[in-house]
Every structure is written in C-alpha cells, then in structure tokens.
mmCIF file of C-alpha atoms and ligand atoms in Angstrom:
data_model
loop_
_atom_site.group_PDB
_atom_site.id
_atom_site.type_symbol
_atom_site.label_atom_id
_atom_site.label_comp_id
_atom_site.label_asym_id
_atom_site.label_seq_id
_atom_site.Cartn_x
_atom_site.Cartn_y
_atom_site.Cartn_z
ATOM 1 C CA MET A 870 18.050 -16.583 8.321
ATOM 2 C CA HIS A 871 18.661 -17.267 4.859
ATOM 3 C CA SER A 872 20.855 -15.088 2.473
ATOM 4 C CA TRP A 873 20.043 -14.068 -0.564
ATOM 5 C CA GLN A 874 22.858 -12.069 -2.419
ATOM 6 C CA SER A 875 21.140 -10.689 -5.573
ATOM 7 C CA LYS A 876 22.969 -10.685 -9.001
ATOM 8 C CA GLY A 877 22.673 -6.940 -9.236
ATOM 9 C CA SER A 878 25.231 -6.491 -6.562
ATOM 10 C CA GLY A 879 28.576 -6.195 -6.062
ATOM 11 C CA GLY A 880 30.680 -2.646 -6.988
ATOM 12 C CA ASP A 881 30.394 0.142 -5.594
ATOM 13 C CA VAL A 882 26.790 0.081 -6.446
ATOM 14 C CA PRO A 883 24.427 -1.313 -3.588
ATOM 15 C CA SER A 884 21.723 -3.644 -4.896
ATOM 16 C CA GLY A 885 17.907 -3.047 -4.909
ATOM 17 C CA ARG A 886 17.920 0.764 -5.294
ATOM 18 C CA VAL A 887 15.052 2.429 -7.287
ATOM 19 C CA GLU A 888 15.013 6.533 -8.161
ATOM 20 C CA ILE A 889 12.133 7.277 -9.802
ATOM 21 C CA SER A 890 12.251 10.936 -11.446
ATOM 22 C CA ASP A 891 9.883 13.126 -12.946
ATOM 23 C CA VAL A 892 8.091 9.978 -14.833
ATOM 24 C CA ARG A 893 5.811 11.028 -17.597
ATOM 25 C CA VAL A 894 3.509 7.932 -19.098
ATOM 26 C CA ALA A 895 1.170 8.435 -21.692
ATOM 27 C CA PHE A 896 -1.356 6.290 -23.972
ATOM 28 C CA GLY A 897 -2.021 7.852 -27.037
ATOM 29 C CA ASP A 898 -2.739 11.637 -26.229
ATOM 30 C CA THR A 899 -3.538 10.846 -22.507
ATOM 31 C CA ASP A 900 -1.191 11.289 -20.008
ATOM 32 C CA VAL A 901 -1.461 8.833 -17.300
ATOM 33 C CA LEU A 902 1.431 9.695 -14.573
ATOM 34 C CA TYR A 903 2.247 12.807 -14.690
ATOM 35 C CA GLY A 904 6.047 13.728 -13.106
ATOM 36 C CA VAL A 905 5.937 11.243 -10.487
ATOM 37 C CA ASN A 906 9.233 11.238 -8.279
ATOM 38 C CA PHE A 907 10.201 8.817 -5.590
ATOM 39 C CA ASP A 908 12.842 6.602 -4.113
ATOM 40 C CA VAL A 909 13.282 2.963 -2.849
ATOM 41 C CA ALA A 910 15.908 2.366 -0.368
ATOM 42 C CA PRO A 911 17.912 -1.116 -0.676
ATOM 43 C CA GLY A 912 15.859 -3.513 1.429
ATOM 44 C CA GLU A 913 12.721 -1.459 1.395
ATOM 45 C CA ILE A 914 8.992 -2.162 0.814
ATOM 46 C CA VAL A 915 7.157 0.560 -0.933
ATOM 47 C CA ALA A 916 3.266 0.410 -1.280
ATOM 48 C CA LEU A 917 1.571 2.630 -4.280
ATOM 49 C CA LEU A 918 -1.640 3.239 -2.660
ATOM 50 C CA GLY A 919 -4.286 4.584 -4.835
ATOM 51 C CA PRO A 920 -8.231 4.597 -6.088
ATOM 52 C CA SER A 921 -8.667 2.171 -9.144
ATOM 53 C CA GLY A 922 -7.323 4.081 -12.290
ATOM 54 C CA CYS A 923 -4.703 6.300 -10.513
ATOM 55 C CA GLY A 924 -1.747 4.899 -12.399
ATOM 56 C CA LYS A 925 -0.334 2.305 -9.783
ATOM 57 C CA THR A 926 -0.278 -0.487 -12.146
ATOM 58 C CA THR A 927 1.423 1.969 -14.758
ATOM 59 C CA LEU A 928 4.016 2.815 -12.287
ATOM 60 C CA LEU A 929 4.935 -0.751 -11.823
ATOM 61 C CA ARG A 930 5.042 -2.209 -15.152
ATOM 62 C CA SER A 931 7.450 1.309 -16.305
ATOM 63 C CA ILE A 932 10.046 0.216 -13.632
ATOM 64 C CA ALA A 933 9.479 -3.488 -14.973
ATOM 65 C CA GLY A 934 9.908 -2.458 -18.692
ATOM 66 C CA LEU A 935 6.747 -3.518 -19.860
ATOM 67 C CA GLU A 936 5.570 0.259 -20.416
ATOM 68 C CA ARG A 937 7.851 2.665 -21.960
ATOM 69 C CA ILE A 938 7.698 6.397 -20.375
ATOM 70 C CA ALA A 939 7.788 9.549 -21.623
ATOM 71 C CA GLY A 940 9.698 11.887 -19.857
ATOM 72 C CA GLY A 941 11.473 11.454 -16.372
ATOM 73 C CA THR A 942 13.992 8.851 -15.622
ATOM 74 C CA ILE A 943 13.544 5.537 -14.422
ATOM 75 C CA SER A 944 17.083 4.111 -12.656
ATOM 76 C CA LEU A 945 17.857 0.701 -11.034
ATOM 77 C CA ASN A 946 20.831 0.102 -8.579
ATOM 78 C CA GLY A 947 22.510 3.330 -9.888
ATOM 79 C CA LYS A 948 22.048 2.660 -13.456
ATOM 80 C CA GLU A 949 19.305 4.653 -15.910
ATOM 81 C CA VAL A 950 16.967 1.683 -17.204
ATOM 82 C CA ALA A 951 14.435 4.572 -18.581
ATOM 83 C CA THR A 952 14.305 8.182 -20.197
ATOM 84 C CA ASN A 953 12.305 8.936 -23.163
ATOM 85 C CA ARG A 954 15.071 8.090 -25.705
ATOM 86 C CA GLN A 955 16.051 4.525 -23.396
ATOM 87 C CA HIS A 956 14.104 1.710 -23.042
ATOM 88 C CA VAL A 957 16.124 -1.266 -20.960
ATOM 89 C CA ARG A 958 14.501 -4.461 -22.041
ATOM 90 C CA PRO A 959 12.612 -6.316 -18.980
ATOM 91 C CA GLU A 960 14.963 -8.900 -18.854
ATOM 92 C CA ALA A 961 17.880 -6.723 -18.590
ATOM 93 C CA ARG A 962 16.477 -4.929 -15.517
ATOM 94 C CA LEU A 963 17.081 -7.531 -12.560
ATOM 95 C CA VAL A 964 13.106 -7.386 -11.670
ATOM 96 C CA GLY A 965 10.897 -10.145 -10.623
ATOM 97 C CA MET A 966 7.118 -9.471 -10.910
ATOM 98 C CA VAL A 967 4.940 -10.839 -9.255
ATOM 99 C CA PHE A 968 0.937 -10.457 -11.046
ATOM 100 C CA GLN A 969 -2.349 -10.336 -9.872
ATOM 101 C CA ASP A 970 -3.354 -13.788 -10.946
ATOM 102 C CA TRP A 971 0.002 -14.989 -10.415
ATOM 103 C CA ALA A 972 0.149 -16.224 -13.823
ATOM 104 C CA LEU A 973 1.333 -19.668 -13.091
ATOM 105 C CA PHE A 974 1.583 -22.234 -16.370
ATOM 106 C CA PRO A 975 -0.990 -24.635 -15.520
ATOM 107 C CA HIS A 976 0.466 -27.446 -17.553
ATOM 108 C CA MET A 977 3.776 -27.291 -15.665
ATOM 109 C CA THR A 978 4.777 -28.742 -12.061
ATOM 110 C CA VAL A 979 5.492 -26.314 -9.215
ATOM 111 C CA GLU A 980 9.342 -27.024 -10.204
ATOM 112 C CA GLU A 981 8.791 -26.539 -13.375
ATOM 113 C CA ASN A 982 7.289 -23.541 -12.870
ATOM 114 C CA VAL A 983 10.204 -22.037 -11.051
ATOM 115 C CA ALA A 984 12.576 -23.246 -12.945
ATOM 116 C CA TYR A 985 11.187 -21.694 -16.031
ATOM 117 C CA GLY A 986 13.207 -18.028 -15.697
ATOM 118 C CA LEU A 987 16.571 -19.662 -14.765
ATOM 119 C CA SER A 988 19.047 -20.099 -17.371
ATOM 120 C CA ARG A 989 20.359 -23.745 -18.067
ATOM 121 C CA SER A 990 23.100 -24.299 -15.196
ATOM 122 C CA ALA A 991 24.339 -27.417 -13.331
ATOM 123 C CA ASN A 992 22.771 -26.458 -10.248
ATOM 124 C CA LYS A 993 19.370 -25.335 -11.496
ATOM 125 C CA ASP A 994 17.818 -28.277 -9.523
ATOM 126 C CA GLU A 995 19.768 -26.761 -6.628
ATOM 127 C CA GLN A 996 18.450 -23.107 -7.243
ATOM 128 C CA VAL A 997 14.661 -24.949 -7.390
ATOM 129 C CA ALA A 998 14.894 -26.692 -4.269
ATOM 130 C CA GLU A 999 16.430 -23.525 -2.407
ATOM 131 C CA VAL A 1000 13.830 -21.051 -3.432
ATOM 132 C CA LEU A 1001 11.088 -23.865 -3.151
ATOM 133 C CA ALA A 1002 12.417 -24.223 1.033
ATOM 134 C CA LEU A 1003 12.132 -20.138 1.230
ATOM 135 C CA VAL A 1004 8.788 -19.982 0.779
ATOM 136 C CA GLY A 1005 8.058 -23.433 2.146
ATOM 137 C CA LEU A 1006 7.039 -25.555 -0.421
ATOM 138 C CA ASP A 1007 9.846 -28.547 0.032
ATOM 139 C CA GLY A 1008 8.246 -31.814 -1.191
ATOM 140 C CA LEU A 1009 5.892 -30.093 -3.039
ATOM 141 C CA GLY A 1010 7.535 -29.694 -6.262
ATOM 142 C CA HIS A 1011 5.994 -32.322 -8.400
ATOM 143 C CA ARG A 1012 2.801 -31.059 -8.006
ATOM 144 C CA MET A 1013 0.459 -29.246 -10.738
ATOM 145 C CA PRO A 1014 -0.763 -25.865 -9.621
ATOM 146 C CA SER A 1015 -4.706 -26.763 -9.799
ATOM 147 C CA THR A 1016 -3.884 -29.061 -7.060
ATOM 148 C CA LEU A 1017 -2.698 -26.334 -4.685
ATOM 149 C CA SER A 1018 -4.225 -23.948 -2.366
ATOM 150 C CA GLY A 1019 -4.737 -20.239 -3.385
ATOM 151 C CA GLY A 1020 -2.219 -19.560 -0.974
ATOM 152 C CA GLN A 1021 0.326 -22.198 -1.903
ATOM 153 C CA GLN A 1022 -0.305 -21.335 -5.577
ATOM 154 C CA GLN A 1023 0.919 -17.480 -4.317
ATOM 155 C CA ARG A 1024 3.766 -18.767 -2.527
ATOM 156 C CA VAL A 1025 4.850 -20.414 -6.409
ATOM 157 C CA ALA A 1026 4.475 -17.668 -8.426
ATOM 158 C CA LEU A 1027 6.577 -15.608 -5.375
ATOM 159 C CA ALA A 1028 9.166 -18.383 -6.192
ATOM 160 C CA ARG A 1029 9.402 -18.295 -9.646
ATOM 161 C CA ALA A 1030 9.855 -14.337 -9.355
ATOM 162 C CA LEU A 1031 12.794 -14.547 -6.045
ATOM 163 C CA ALA A 1032 14.358 -17.477 -7.967
ATOM 164 C CA PRO A 1033 16.373 -15.576 -10.419
ATOM 165 C CA LYS A 1034 17.616 -13.155 -7.555
ATOM 166 C CA PRO A 1035 15.961 -10.237 -8.582
ATOM 167 C CA SER A 1036 17.645 -7.265 -7.267
ATOM 168 C CA VAL A 1037 13.986 -5.576 -6.923
ATOM 169 C CA LEU A 1038 10.918 -7.482 -6.667
ATOM 170 C CA LEU A 1039 7.112 -5.608 -7.892
ATOM 171 C CA LEU A 1040 4.113 -6.864 -7.120
ATOM 172 C CA ASP A 1041 0.810 -6.348 -8.295
ATOM 173 C CA GLU A 1042 -1.955 -6.758 -6.003
ATOM 174 C CA PRO A 1043 -0.453 -9.789 -4.950
ATOM 175 C CA PHE A 1044 -3.165 -10.679 -2.406
ATOM 176 C CA SER A 1045 -6.222 -9.978 -4.055
ATOM 177 C CA ASN A 1046 -7.004 -12.898 -5.206
ATOM 178 C CA LEU A 1047 -7.276 -14.863 -1.649
ATOM 179 C CA ASP A 1048 -10.398 -14.758 0.172
ATOM 180 C CA THR A 1049 -10.234 -12.459 3.200
ATOM 181 C CA GLY A 1050 -8.777 -15.053 6.129
ATOM 182 C CA LEU A 1051 -6.177 -16.306 3.792
ATOM 183 C CA ARG A 1052 -5.342 -12.909 2.712
ATOM 184 C CA VAL A 1053 -4.239 -11.865 6.218
ATOM 185 C CA GLN A 1054 -2.347 -15.373 7.121
ATOM 186 C CA VAL A 1055 -0.435 -14.878 3.217
ATOM 187 C CA ARG A 1056 0.260 -11.424 3.945
ATOM 188 C CA ALA A 1057 2.040 -12.042 7.044
ATOM 189 C CA GLU A 1058 3.807 -14.773 5.647
ATOM 190 C CA VAL A 1059 5.034 -12.865 2.890
ATOM 191 C CA HIS A 1060 5.737 -9.776 4.804
ATOM 192 C CA ALA A 1061 8.000 -12.121 7.202
ATOM 193 C CA LEU A 1062 9.625 -13.714 4.347
ATOM 194 C CA LEU A 1063 10.350 -10.312 2.075
ATOM 195 C CA SER A 1064 12.305 -8.549 5.601
ATOM 196 C CA GLY A 1065 13.797 -11.462 6.439
ATOM 197 C CA LEU A 1066 15.244 -11.805 3.054
ATOM 198 C CA GLY A 1067 15.990 -8.245 2.638
ATOM 199 C CA VAL A 1068 14.837 -7.940 -0.614
ATOM 200 C CA THR A 1069 13.651 -4.362 -2.034
ATOM 201 C CA ALA A 1070 9.860 -4.737 -3.225
ATOM 202 C CA VAL A 1071 7.446 -2.387 -4.854
ATOM 203 C CA PHE A 1072 3.768 -3.360 -4.517
ATOM 204 C CA VAL A 1073 0.690 -1.972 -5.518
ATOM 205 C CA THR A 1074 -2.439 -2.181 -3.217
ATOM 206 C CA HIS A 1075 -5.951 -0.373 -3.404
ATOM 207 C CA ASP A 1076 -5.813 -1.521 0.277
ATOM 208 C CA GLN A 1077 -4.751 1.243 2.564
ATOM 209 C CA GLU A 1078 -4.649 -1.256 5.518
ATOM 210 C CA GLU A 1079 -2.330 -3.617 3.465
ATOM 211 C CA ALA A 1080 -0.051 -0.633 2.312
ATOM 212 C CA PHE A 1081 0.234 0.495 5.779
ATOM 213 C CA ILE A 1082 0.875 -3.153 7.592
ATOM 214 C CA LEU A 1083 3.379 -4.388 4.496
ATOM 215 C CA GLY A 1084 5.226 -0.919 3.228
ATOM 216 C CA ASP A 1085 7.888 0.464 4.764
ATOM 217 C CA ARG A 1086 6.961 3.787 2.884
ATOM 218 C CA VAL A 1087 3.928 4.508 1.252
ATOM 219 C CA ALA A 1088 3.580 6.615 -1.835
ATOM 220 C CA VAL A 1089 -0.308 7.900 -2.278
ATOM 221 C CA MET A 1090 -1.259 8.296 -5.357
ATOM 222 C CA ARG A 1091 -4.046 10.143 -6.708
ATOM 223 C CA ASP A 1092 -4.626 11.404 -10.950
ATOM 224 C CA GLY A 1093 -1.505 10.097 -12.124
ATOM 225 C CA SER A 1094 0.933 11.658 -9.427
ATOM 226 C CA ILE A 1095 1.949 11.056 -6.064
ATOM 227 C CA GLU A 1096 0.025 12.862 -3.593
ATOM 228 C CA GLN A 1097 2.331 12.077 -0.278
ATOM 229 C CA PHE A 1098 5.162 9.680 0.138
ATOM 230 C CA GLY A 1099 6.110 8.838 3.505
ATOM 231 C CA THR A 1100 6.284 5.846 6.320
ATOM 232 C CA PRO A 1101 2.515 4.880 7.345
ATOM 233 C CA SER A 1102 2.649 7.076 10.311
ATOM 234 C CA GLU A 1103 3.847 10.444 8.971
ATOM 235 C CA ILE A 1104 0.853 9.479 6.482
ATOM 236 C CA TYR A 1105 -1.877 8.570 8.935
ATOM 237 C CA GLU A 1106 -0.629 11.717 11.497
ATOM 238 C CA HIS A 1107 0.188 14.151 9.210
ATOM 239 C CA PRO A 1108 -1.124 14.248 5.511
ATOM 240 C CA SER A 1109 -0.684 16.060 2.982
ATOM 241 C CA SER A 1110 -3.986 17.191 2.252
ATOM 242 C CA ALA A 1111 -7.819 16.375 2.643
ATOM 243 C CA TRP A 1112 -7.751 14.219 0.327
ATOM 244 C CA VAL A 1113 -5.288 11.884 1.540
ATOM 245 C CA ALA A 1114 -6.024 12.237 5.587
ATOM 246 C CA GLU A 1115 -10.048 10.596 4.047
ATOM 247 C CA PHE A 1116 -8.161 7.882 1.900
ATOM 248 C CA VAL A 1117 -5.920 6.344 4.646
ATOM 249 C CA GLY A 1118 -8.758 6.309 7.341
ATOM 250 C CA ASP A 1119 -11.813 7.387 9.066
ATOM 251 C CA ALA A 1120 -11.772 11.155 9.252
ATOM 252 C CA ASN A 1121 -14.205 13.520 10.167
ATOM 253 C CA PHE A 1122 -13.689 17.193 9.332
ATOM 254 C CA LEU A 1123 -15.608 20.104 10.784
ATOM 255 C CA ARG A 1124 -15.411 23.607 9.483
ATOM 256 C CA GLY A 1125 -14.231 25.846 11.949
ATOM 257 C CA ASP A 1126 -13.496 29.282 12.342
ATOM 258 C CA ALA A 1127 -9.441 29.625 13.467
ATOM 259 C CA THR A 1128 -7.675 32.111 15.674
ATOM 260 C CA GLY A 1129 -3.609 31.238 15.718
ATOM 261 C CA MET A 1130 -3.539 27.724 17.708
ATOM 262 C CA SER A 1131 -7.520 27.124 18.031
ATOM 263 C CA ALA A 1132 -10.901 26.616 16.255
ATOM 264 C CA MET A 1133 -14.136 27.148 16.827
ATOM 265 C CA THR A 1134 -16.278 24.028 15.867
ATOM 266 C CA PRO A 1135 -20.080 23.295 16.047
ATOM 267 C CA ILE A 1136 -18.862 20.688 18.790
ATOM 268 C CA GLY A 1137 -16.703 22.943 20.586
ATOM 269 C CA GLU A 1138 -13.165 24.872 20.872
ATOM 270 C CA VAL A 1139 -10.323 22.009 19.448
ATOM 271 C CA SER A 1140 -6.472 22.909 19.688
ATOM 272 C CA LEU A 1141 -4.347 22.678 16.226
ATOM 273 C CA SER A 1142 -1.078 21.983 15.952
ATOM 274 C CA GLU A 1143 -0.595 24.853 13.397
ATOM 275 C CA SER A 1144 -1.500 28.228 13.362
ATOM 276 C CA HIS A 1145 -4.196 29.314 11.696
ATOM 277 C CA VAL A 1146 -6.280 32.305 10.670
ATOM 278 C CA GLY A 1147 -9.662 31.797 9.397
ATOM 279 C CA GLU A 1148 -12.175 29.281 8.084
ATOM 280 C CA VAL A 1149 -10.659 25.531 8.223
ATOM 281 C CA ASP A 1150 -11.712 22.345 7.786
ATOM 282 C CA VAL A 1151 -10.121 20.626 11.306
ATOM 283 C CA LEU A 1152 -9.269 16.990 11.105
ATOM 284 C CA LEU A 1153 -10.729 14.988 14.149
ATOM 285 C CA ARG A 1154 -9.724 11.556 13.827
ATOM 286 C CA PRO A 1155 -12.477 9.246 15.782
ATOM 287 C CA GLU A 1156 -9.878 8.077 18.108
ATOM 288 C CA HIS A 1157 -9.547 11.359 19.386
ATOM 289 C CA MET A 1158 -13.333 12.022 19.832
ATOM 290 C CA THR A 1159 -15.196 11.513 23.371
ATOM 291 C CA VAL A 1160 -18.836 10.388 24.343
ATOM 292 C CA VAL A 1161 -20.775 10.986 27.066
ATOM 293 C CA GLU A 1162 -24.278 10.633 28.261
ATOM 294 C CA SER A 1163 -25.727 14.349 28.396
ATOM 295 C CA GLU A 1164 -29.311 15.604 28.409
ATOM 296 C CA SER A 1165 -27.718 19.138 27.393
ATOM 297 C CA GLY A 1166 -25.165 17.187 25.293
ATOM 298 C CA ASN A 1167 -24.332 18.219 21.395
ATOM 299 C CA GLY A 1168 -25.962 15.399 19.539
ATOM 300 C CA VAL A 1169 -28.048 12.142 19.459
ATOM 301 C CA VAL A 1170 -26.273 8.585 18.992
ATOM 302 C CA SER A 1171 -27.863 7.348 15.457
ATOM 303 C CA ASN A 1172 -25.836 3.763 15.673
ATOM 304 C CA VAL A 1173 -23.067 1.989 17.657
ATOM 305 C CA GLU A 1174 -20.981 -0.281 16.054
ATOM 306 C CA TYR A 1175 -19.220 -3.346 17.425
ATOM 307 C CA TYR A 1176 -15.691 -4.258 16.646
ATOM 308 C CA GLY A 1177 -14.270 -6.561 19.441
ATOM 309 C CA HIS A 1178 -11.123 -4.611 20.219
ATOM 310 C CA ASP A 1179 -13.225 -1.445 20.063
ATOM 311 C CA HIS A 1180 -16.844 0.699 19.127
ATOM 312 C CA MET A 1181 -17.359 3.159 16.629
ATOM 313 C CA VAL A 1182 -20.488 5.348 17.893
ATOM 314 C CA GLN A 1183 -22.198 7.203 15.159
ATOM 315 C CA VAL A 1184 -23.687 10.639 16.239
ATOM 316 C CA ASP A 1185 -25.748 12.909 14.508
ATOM 317 C CA ILE A 1186 -25.061 16.310 16.078
ATOM 318 C CA ASP A 1187 -27.471 19.333 16.331
ATOM 319 C CA ALA A 1188 -25.055 21.499 14.528
ATOM 320 C CA GLY A 1189 -25.779 19.274 11.323
ATOM 321 C CA GLY A 1190 -23.540 16.434 10.275
ATOM 322 C CA ARG A 1191 -22.329 12.443 11.313
ATOM 323 C CA LEU A 1192 -19.249 12.467 13.525
ATOM 324 C CA ALA A 1193 -17.811 9.240 14.667
ATOM 325 C CA ALA A 1194 -16.280 8.258 17.824
ATOM 326 C CA ARG A 1195 -14.084 5.511 18.336
ATOM 327 C CA ILE A 1196 -14.297 4.235 21.993
ATOM 328 C CA SER A 1197 -12.124 1.169 23.407
ATOM 329 C CA GLY A 1198 -14.069 -1.343 25.603
ATOM 330 C CA ASN A 1199 -17.716 -0.227 26.529
ATOM 331 C CA PRO A 1200 -18.896 2.845 25.558
ATOM 332 C CA GLY A 1201 -21.694 3.315 27.846
ATOM 333 C CA VAL A 1202 -24.040 5.119 25.117
ATOM 334 C CA HIS A 1203 -26.908 3.368 23.281
ATOM 335 C CA ARG A 1204 -28.863 4.364 20.148
ATOM 336 C CA GLY A 1205 -31.575 7.447 20.440
ATOM 337 C CA GLN A 1206 -29.082 8.605 23.333
ATOM 338 C CA ARG A 1207 -28.286 12.581 23.984
ATOM 339 C CA VAL A 1208 -24.610 12.659 24.396
ATOM 340 C CA SER A 1209 -21.960 15.340 24.499
ATOM 341 C CA LEU A 1210 -19.449 14.583 22.003
ATOM 342 C CA THR A 1211 -15.933 16.530 22.054
ATOM 343 C CA SER A 1212 -12.687 16.271 21.268
ATOM 344 C CA ASP A 1213 -10.405 14.714 23.715
ATOM 345 C CA GLY A 1214 -7.859 17.318 23.415
ATOM 346 C CA THR A 1215 -5.375 15.866 21.097
ATOM 347 C CA SER A 1216 -3.785 18.846 18.872
ATOM 348 C CA CYS A 1217 -6.023 18.621 15.232
ATOM 349 C CA LEU A 1218 -5.021 19.017 11.856
ATOM 350 C CA ALA A 1219 -6.686 21.595 9.945
ATOM 351 C CA PHE A 1220 -6.837 22.740 6.174
ATOM 352 C CA SER A 1221 -7.983 26.153 4.677
ATOM 353 C CA ALA A 1222 -11.629 25.769 3.450
ATOM 354 C CA GLY A 1223 -11.883 25.491 0.172
HETATM 355 P P1 ATP B 1875 -6.525 -0.542 -10.510
HETATM 356 O O1 ATP B 1875 -6.245 -0.219 -9.059
HETATM 357 O O2 ATP B 1875 -7.713 -0.542 -11.049
HETATM 358 O O3 ATP B 1875 -6.095 -1.898 -11.631
HETATM 359 P P2 ATP B 1875 -4.000 1.499 -11.153
HETATM 360 O O4 ATP B 1875 -4.259 2.593 -10.299
HETATM 361 O O5 ATP B 1875 -3.646 0.189 -11.377
HETATM 362 O O6 ATP B 1875 -5.689 0.979 -11.378
HETATM 363 P P3 ATP B 1875 -3.585 1.796 -13.992
HETATM 364 O O7 ATP B 1875 -4.106 0.451 -15.067
HETATM 365 O O8 ATP B 1875 -2.183 1.830 -14.058
HETATM 366 O O9 ATP B 1875 -4.420 2.068 -12.662
HETATM 367 O O10 ATP B 1875 -4.535 2.504 -15.141
HETATM 368 C C1 ATP B 1875 -4.326 4.194 -14.969
HETATM 369 C C2 ATP B 1875 -4.953 4.552 -16.690
HETATM 370 O O11 ATP B 1875 -4.592 4.247 -17.622
HETATM 371 C C3 ATP B 1875 -6.597 4.069 -16.708
HETATM 372 O O12 ATP B 1875 -7.140 5.195 -16.538
HETATM 373 C C4 ATP B 1875 -6.584 3.195 -17.392
HETATM 374 O O13 ATP B 1875 -7.650 3.102 -18.066
HETATM 375 C C5 ATP B 1875 -5.362 3.310 -18.481
HETATM 376 N N1 ATP B 1875 -4.649 2.369 -18.891
HETATM 377 C C6 ATP B 1875 -4.066 1.725 -18.770
HETATM 378 N N2 ATP B 1875 -3.411 0.704 -19.704
HETATM 379 C C7 ATP B 1875 -3.603 1.392 -20.847
HETATM 380 C C8 ATP B 1875 -3.457 0.880 -22.389
HETATM 381 N N3 ATP B 1875 -2.730 0.254 -22.263
HETATM 382 N N4 ATP B 1875 -3.965 1.554 -23.068
HETATM 383 C C9 ATP B 1875 -4.546 2.443 -22.722
HETATM 384 N N5 ATP B 1875 -5.248 3.037 -21.137
HETATM 385 C C10 ATP B 1875 -4.543 2.835 -20.491
#
C-alpha cells in the first residue's frame, strides 16, 4: 500500500480532521445553511446526501473556502479557518477539490494538469509520476485529456487534487458525469484508492446508494440543515424521522393504533421496537414483509418486479394503499392474485402520526 503523508500532518494535531460547528451561510437575505454541525475524523470518508437545493454544495464550498460563512466555525486539523470574522483563503487550507465536471485544462497534457497545483520544486516530475501511478495512469502523462475515456479523465482530476497532498479531499458529485456501468467501476476504484491511502474525504451526492457504499458516515441534509448524521446502517435501521426513512430506501408506512410495544395496522398487529401509545406511522421495510397466496387474504398483487437477486411484489391492500414486499428467490405469486401480506415479525420503528 502507498503511504500518503499529508503536508498538514505533524505536531500534536492529526491531519485530516474537519469540525463544523453551527455553520450558517446566506446568499443576500436568503439563509441557505442553518446551524450545520458535523465532524470528520482523520481517514474517514463522509457523504453529504440530500435532495437538490438542500445546500450540499454550499457546505462543501464553505469547507474549501470558496464561500464565506455568516456564523459558526469551520476548523481543519484543529485550526479555525472560518468564522463570521475570519476567512482563511482556499490555497492556505490544504484541501483538494474534485469538481462535478472535473474541470481539466483541455489545452494541457495529463502531466501538466496534475503538475498545475504543485509549487516549483526539484522533484516536481517525480511527484507527478508518483501520483499518476497511484491512480493507475502511468504511461498516459503525455496524452491530452480529450483522448482519454471518462473514467480516465476522472482519475486525472483525482490525481491533480491529490498531488499537493491535501489533508482533506472534497469531491462534488464526482461520478455524476459517468454513465451507469462506468460509474459503478470508477466508484469502486476511487473507494479502494481513498480507503487504501487513508485520505480524509467529504463528498457530495444526491444518490443514496452511492452515499451508503462510499461513506463511512453519511450526513443526510434537508432544507439547509443536517437531518441525521451516522453510519449507513444507523441511518437505514434507525432513521430519525419518517422523511429520512423514505429518503434512504424503500419504505412502507402504515397508519396504526399503538398500545405499548405493538400496534394494530390494516395488515394486522405488528411489534414495535419502542413503546408508543396512540396513532402512529409504522415503518415496514419491504424486506420485512411476507406475501403468500390466500383467498381470504388482505390484498391483490398489482405487480411483480424482477431484479435478479430478488423480486419486489406490489400489493394493493383492501384497506387502501399499495405496499411493497421484497422477496428473495421465486415469490410464488403473480399479478391479479389474492394474497395475504404480513410483517415477518421484525420489530418496527414507529413515528407519532402528525
Ligand atoms: P444540487 O444537488 O442541485 O447541486 P445542493 O444541495 O448542492 O443542490 P446548493 O447548490 O448548495 O444545493 O444550493 C443551495 C441553495 O442555495 C439553492 O437554493 C441555490 O439556489 C442557492 N444558491 C447556491 N449558490 C448560490 C449563489 N451563489 N447565490 C444565490 N443563491 C445560491
């Protein structure tokens, strides 16, 4: 494995730590970020995930120093770099940035692109060769960007950002320019590279799958603030709100009447993971449902979707509404069939009905 010693390391402060405390950003009179808090440990990969316009890019640009903040504090490696009074310029923050469109200089060779951010030094050529080898582009240094594939251009952008040995790498929708097949491959390569190097990275995505695959932790953002920050499994299994539950995966919600650790719903009684009393919305993930043919059942199959590794069975239930069950292997039911749809017995999360 390569070692990637950041220029920012040394002394008592570990490199690659990001601390965001109560950060506020406004454009004119409009607040775009409200009191954002999160931290990134050295070597950790954090995804900023959220719908379009929620403020992900603004937060990333604020960390880079490309936006000024109106309140709160941003610290990198234990040093304050932004408050409402102080603004350390981007070049002095030791961060590398990979943009959505990669922003390569079309008139420069691969080597010249990568060398761009490096200061004049005796071993500049060596540094460029080292980082090109690191991203698997050795031998392509003399090529022009236009002669490279999308995946290779993406790696040039990554090499250019890594060349100055930043303490933190910031990536804005780094895979969105690639078509589906290539995106999966490049994503896996970049993931292996960043984890192997132990680089601290923060990346923006609106794709839940991408955030969960790459992120050690994920900050789920909505309307200018962080709705939940945690590991992918914490967020999927213990979403902090019904909105997060729906945003991070397929979710069925059933209105229920809770009496402690269980609730009566239109598909029968389900057990709850926490005690509730009164009207609740019960979260039932499709993988926690079973469906069997039954003349005296509670619904009719409206569709069966085939995904190879599993099937999604959509059922219109008699009480109203459509629910989905994810069944591995052959579901044994077909469209139009009367079925019984039930919980598999897993304890479910519930949210007070509002
Ligand atoms: P997307 O996924 O669509 O890129 P995002 O979550 O990254 O969205 P931002 O680009 O951070 O969202 O934008 C957040 C809000 O701030 C949006 O309402 C946007 O219109 C607004 N905004 C962003 N940059 C500026 C600017 N320079 N001036 C004024 N408003 C801006």
